[in-house]
Amino acid sequence: MAEKVLVTGGGGYIGSHCVVELIEAGYQPIVVDNFSNAVREGNVPESIRRIEKLLKTSIEFHELDLLDRPGLEKLFKKHSFSAVIHFAGLKAVGESVEKPLLYYKVNLTAFMNLLEVMQAHRVRNLVFSSSATVYGDPQHLPIDEQHPVGGCTNPYGKTKYFIEEMVKDHCKAEKDWNAVLLRYFNPIGAHCSGQIGEDPQGIPNNLLPYVAQVAVGRRECLSVYGNDYDTIDGTGVRDYIHVVDLAKGHIAALKKLKEDCGCKVYNLGTGKGYSVLEMVKAMEKASGKEIPYKIAPRRGGDVASCYADPRVAEKELGWKAQFDLERMCEDLWRWQSMNPTGFSNGTC
């Protein structure tokens, strides 16, 4: 019988791609989401409906906010989970600077509820969706797992850091717990079918969805936040990783938990940084469209450069990013061109 894995925030961008990989790896994902960043189709996220059609399967879904402790308890009484993959949470850097209390309440309280309910029901295996933002302004590049953490430049990053600390302390106190903390760099791209991808609600907070929406004609112009950083062309440099590579990293993490690994931390990135303007050019090539842009002031909380040293994940998880920048942009453009207004009016 397939192992049941709880996926929180499984209707969102990264979560939905992870659900695909879980099913293809033989797991049974049980998905919860509160629709804060997922498009509704009846009682389920549109992303989940499309995965069911794509993989010719059915997926158990529950509309649930992790702040709803009784609802969470009910779910854990119904199912015996082998592990939890935790994606759910607010995730916009800029918004977190403007609304820090909201981010602390939602991200931290929800996670504490989840951890306590897991403990009560003896579910002791966790994969946590962390972020490279825990490193703050890089002291050296590329960033390895030994780089200092906690000097976060925004409240979103601080919530990821605080949750990591909670998990580390809990694993230290409870020796039978295992956790893998995955520090993502910048996921982009989409499933090769073009049926699921990133569909931000409202104005995109991340670069590539905005670039793709400009290319498809949904938005007029890209704002490039800052061109006076100490980088190749003055614009911010990031490590972009294909979302499918990222999703496969979670499958590798689940296998690591089987080794009674305690608490482990891994970077998931490619090890190569690209500037904003390099990404614009790559998307122009993939789409065949000119992408107009204008220079805007820097955003609060942004750093000049951030890219990974992913060698520990390769050594200990047997995981390595496979897709190059051209493929990332091609898959992103396929998704955007097939779904010009996102899930609300796609071609599935």
XYZ file of C-alpha atoms in Angstrom:
348
model
C 0.000 0.000 0.000
C 1.305 3.429 -0.961
C 2.679 5.615 1.812
C 0.474 8.588 2.611
C 2.252 11.941 2.581
C 0.496 15.097 3.757
C 1.244 18.040 1.440
C 0.338 21.409 2.947
C -0.119 24.181 0.395
C -0.316 21.505 -2.284
C -2.501 23.597 -4.568
C 0.203 26.220 -5.059
C 3.012 26.482 -7.571
C 5.735 24.349 -5.997
C 3.325 22.166 -4.038
C 1.362 21.098 -7.123
C 4.520 20.122 -9.007
C 5.590 18.120 -5.963
C 2.227 16.325 -5.968
C 2.952 15.184 -9.545
C 6.366 13.821 -8.560
C 4.952 12.116 -5.450
C 2.345 10.256 -7.492
C 4.875 9.266 -10.127
C 7.201 7.991 -7.374
C 4.449 5.768 -5.945
C 3.344 7.837 -2.936
C -0.237 8.794 -2.070
C -0.342 12.555 -1.470
C -3.115 13.966 0.703
C -3.354 17.645 -0.179
C -4.524 20.559 1.967
C -4.725 24.196 0.912
C -6.651 27.303 1.984
C -6.761 28.847 -1.533
C -4.742 31.899 -0.499
C -2.546 31.340 -3.557
C -4.457 28.710 -5.514
C -7.254 29.102 -8.075
C -10.497 27.369 -7.092
C -12.339 25.000 -9.419
C -15.407 23.958 -7.475
C -14.156 22.512 -4.197
C -10.596 21.814 -5.324
C -7.675 23.842 -6.700
C -7.597 23.992 -10.490
C -4.005 22.743 -10.338
C -5.093 19.543 -8.573
C -7.961 19.014 -11.006
C -5.527 19.271 -13.897
C -3.058 16.857 -12.284
C -5.867 14.313 -11.867
C -6.656 14.613 -15.575
C -2.991 14.596 -16.623
C -2.067 11.504 -14.578
C -5.483 9.816 -14.844
C -5.825 9.495 -11.085
C -7.779 10.911 -8.156
C -6.226 13.009 -5.394
C -7.696 13.457 -1.938
C -8.000 17.166 -1.195
C -9.152 19.072 1.908
C -9.774 22.790 2.071
C -8.000 23.609 5.317
C -6.174 26.523 6.896
C -3.423 25.368 9.255
C -4.582 28.029 11.718
C -7.638 25.758 12.118
C -6.271 23.458 14.822
C -9.447 21.309 15.201
C -9.571 20.787 11.425
C -5.943 19.684 11.460
C -6.597 17.277 14.341
C -9.514 15.765 12.436
C -7.337 15.163 9.378
C -4.614 13.417 11.406
C -7.224 11.197 13.067
C -8.482 10.143 9.637
C -5.089 9.307 8.097
C -1.866 7.623 9.119
C 0.821 9.750 7.459
C 4.359 8.516 6.924
C 5.607 12.093 6.455
C 4.563 15.713 5.983
C 5.850 18.087 3.294
C 5.139 21.634 4.447
C 4.754 24.301 1.731
C 1.872 26.359 3.104
C 2.594 29.961 3.991
C 2.723 33.540 2.788
C 5.749 34.072 0.580
C 6.103 37.580 -0.908
C 9.246 39.403 0.224
C 7.920 42.886 -0.506
C 4.557 42.262 1.142
C 6.285 40.872 4.227
C 8.147 44.160 4.651
C 4.829 46.028 4.493
C 2.846 43.547 6.645
C 5.284 41.864 9.047
C 2.725 40.949 11.717
C 0.582 39.129 9.167
C 3.584 37.042 8.097
C 4.557 36.197 11.668
C 0.996 35.234 12.581
C 0.231 33.136 9.526
C 3.577 31.431 8.927
C 4.673 30.799 12.503
C 1.356 30.030 14.220
C 0.279 27.696 11.434
C 3.564 25.808 11.602
C 3.403 25.454 15.385
C -0.083 23.988 15.031
C 1.212 21.522 12.452
C 4.231 20.493 14.528
C 2.166 19.966 17.684
C -0.468 17.903 15.857
C 2.251 15.826 14.212
C 3.769 15.206 17.639
C 0.413 14.227 19.135
C -0.227 11.720 16.341
C 3.328 10.364 16.248
C 4.104 11.566 12.735
C 7.819 12.197 13.046
C 9.054 12.829 9.499
C 9.049 16.315 8.010
C 10.272 17.987 4.827
C 10.184 21.764 5.149
C 10.082 24.228 2.278
C 12.650 26.757 3.446
C 14.412 29.446 1.455
C 17.782 30.940 0.636
C 16.469 34.127 2.239
C 17.588 32.670 5.596
C 21.160 33.512 4.561
C 20.457 37.252 4.395
C 22.982 39.373 2.534
C 25.586 36.815 1.364
C 28.970 36.973 3.092
C 30.467 34.738 0.403
C 29.408 33.212 -2.901
C 28.420 30.606 -3.782
C 26.400 30.045 -0.620
C 26.910 26.677 1.062
C 24.961 25.240 3.992
C 27.647 26.426 6.437
C 27.017 30.067 5.534
C 25.714 32.006 8.581
C 21.931 32.236 8.808
C 19.538 34.545 10.610
C 20.681 37.877 9.226
C 17.507 37.992 7.159
C 16.718 41.160 5.261
C 12.912 40.765 5.377
C 10.172 39.286 7.619
C 9.396 36.510 5.122
C 12.970 35.260 5.428
C 12.794 35.578 9.204
C 9.737 33.313 9.356
C 11.647 30.671 7.394
C 14.620 31.061 9.738
C 12.451 30.864 12.878
C 10.740 27.711 11.598
C 14.106 26.123 10.833
C 15.188 26.864 14.407
C 11.977 25.344 15.789
C 12.560 22.179 13.777
C 16.218 21.912 14.819
C 15.341 22.359 18.496
C 12.490 19.876 18.274
C 14.635 17.231 16.582
C 17.291 17.756 19.242
C 14.732 17.201 22.008
C 12.884 14.343 20.271
C 15.496 11.878 19.074
C 13.015 9.839 17.003
C 12.202 12.823 14.774
C 13.681 13.311 11.306
C 13.506 16.480 9.241
C 14.971 17.754 6.005
C 15.106 21.527 5.574
C 15.307 22.428 1.886
C 16.626 25.913 1.202
C 15.274 26.859 -2.208
C 16.822 29.411 -4.422
C 14.524 30.760 -7.197
C 12.090 28.268 -8.750
C 10.860 29.022 -12.270
C 9.490 27.072 -15.231
C 6.498 24.761 -15.373
C 5.504 21.170 -16.039
C 6.389 20.136 -19.600
C 2.700 19.479 -20.378
C 1.944 23.184 -19.991
C -1.009 22.256 -17.792
C 0.304 23.454 -14.430
C 2.577 26.373 -13.653
C 2.892 29.521 -11.583
C -0.291 31.615 -11.546
C 0.175 34.476 -9.061
C -3.013 36.018 -7.742
C -2.812 39.724 -8.518
C 0.436 41.419 -9.528
C 3.304 38.896 -9.554
C 5.891 39.393 -6.817
C 8.529 37.281 -8.560
C 10.465 38.215 -11.677
C 9.739 35.436 -14.152
C 5.938 35.285 -13.853
C 5.901 39.031 -14.440
C 8.228 38.724 -17.443
C 6.035 35.962 -18.883
C 2.887 38.045 -18.422
C 4.523 40.956 -20.252
C 5.554 38.599 -23.074
C 2.008 37.259 -23.454
C 0.550 40.777 -23.457
C -1.133 40.583 -20.076
C 1.036 43.410 -18.681
C 2.573 46.369 -20.469
C 6.067 46.632 -19.048
C 8.462 45.016 -16.571
C 9.816 47.070 -13.678
C 13.455 46.208 -12.958
C 14.081 47.079 -9.309
C 17.542 48.608 -9.182
C 20.341 48.774 -11.752
C 23.102 49.956 -9.426
C 23.984 46.689 -7.688
C 27.546 45.404 -7.797
C 26.763 42.793 -10.463
C 27.547 42.100 -14.122
C 24.987 44.643 -15.392
C 23.841 46.357 -12.197
C 20.690 44.249 -11.799
C 20.106 41.594 -9.150
C 21.604 38.135 -9.678
C 19.776 34.986 -8.593
C 20.070 31.213 -8.879
C 17.065 30.063 -10.930
C 16.037 26.424 -10.686
C 13.410 24.518 -12.658
C 10.382 23.799 -10.474
C 10.378 20.139 -11.582
C 13.995 19.754 -10.439
C 12.924 21.317 -7.156
C 9.979 18.937 -6.807
C 12.244 15.957 -7.409
C 14.418 17.243 -4.559
C 11.492 16.592 -2.207
C 11.289 12.962 -3.306
C 15.011 12.638 -2.566
C 14.383 14.233 0.845
C 11.643 11.702 1.670
C 14.078 8.893 0.926
C 16.647 10.552 3.198
C 14.143 10.503 6.074
C 14.115 6.691 5.851
C 17.732 6.696 7.045
C 16.714 8.142 10.456
C 18.789 11.131 9.459
C 17.900 13.497 12.296
C 17.744 17.098 11.084
C 19.468 17.822 7.779
C 19.779 21.006 5.709
C 20.278 21.167 1.934
C 20.505 23.896 -0.678
C 18.455 23.263 -3.802
C 19.830 25.386 -6.617
C 21.887 25.093 -9.788
C 25.019 26.851 -8.555
C 24.853 29.471 -11.317
C 23.538 33.031 -11.044
C 21.786 35.057 -13.738
C 20.957 38.772 -13.653
C 17.501 40.223 -14.211
C 18.470 41.492 -17.653
C 19.984 38.118 -18.606
C 16.658 36.508 -17.665
C 14.748 39.035 -19.754
C 16.905 38.166 -22.777
C 16.427 34.431 -22.176
C 12.642 34.865 -22.063
C 12.716 36.999 -25.208
C 14.488 34.120 -26.958
C 12.051 31.487 -25.641
C 8.935 33.507 -26.490
C 10.079 35.267 -29.637
C 8.662 38.461 -28.108
C 10.277 41.736 -27.151
C 9.893 42.397 -23.422
C 9.855 46.133 -22.616
C 11.214 47.134 -19.221
C 11.909 50.226 -17.149
C 14.310 50.773 -14.270
C 12.651 51.336 -10.883
C 14.075 51.999 -7.387
C 15.435 49.069 -5.399
C 12.935 47.068 -3.342
C 13.317 46.813 0.409
C 14.796 43.502 1.505
C 16.492 42.614 -1.797
C 20.174 41.637 -1.995
C 22.579 42.088 -4.940
C 23.546 38.445 -5.626
C 22.497 35.080 -4.287
C 23.399 31.695 -5.747
C 23.935 28.251 -4.302
C 26.631 25.729 -3.747
C 24.415 22.625 -4.204
C 27.128 19.972 -3.843
C 25.971 18.628 -0.466
C 22.540 17.781 -1.890
C 24.219 15.989 -4.778
C 26.461 14.013 -2.423
C 23.935 13.125 0.307
C 20.586 13.110 -1.536
C 21.802 11.944 -4.933
C 20.012 14.984 -6.347
C 21.207 17.441 -8.969
C 19.370 20.028 -11.069
C 18.988 18.712 -14.625
C 17.328 21.517 -16.593
C 19.269 24.429 -18.044
C 18.121 28.053 -18.388
C 16.870 27.579 -21.951
C 14.624 24.686 -20.900
C 13.329 26.603 -17.871
C 12.272 29.507 -20.081
C 10.812 27.252 -22.781
C 8.626 25.436 -20.239
C 7.578 28.707 -18.616
C 6.599 30.154 -21.990
C 4.665 26.989 -22.930
C 2.647 27.311 -19.721
C 2.035 31.047 -20.146
C 1.168 30.895 -23.851
C -1.236 27.975 -23.308
C -2.752 29.723 -20.289
C -2.521 33.453 -21.068
C -4.635 34.424 -18.063
C -3.479 31.585 -15.858
C -5.684 28.801 -14.539
C -8.818 30.911 -14.877
C -8.872 30.654 -18.687
C -6.441 27.982 -19.811
C -6.623 25.320 -22.484
C -6.988 22.182 -20.368
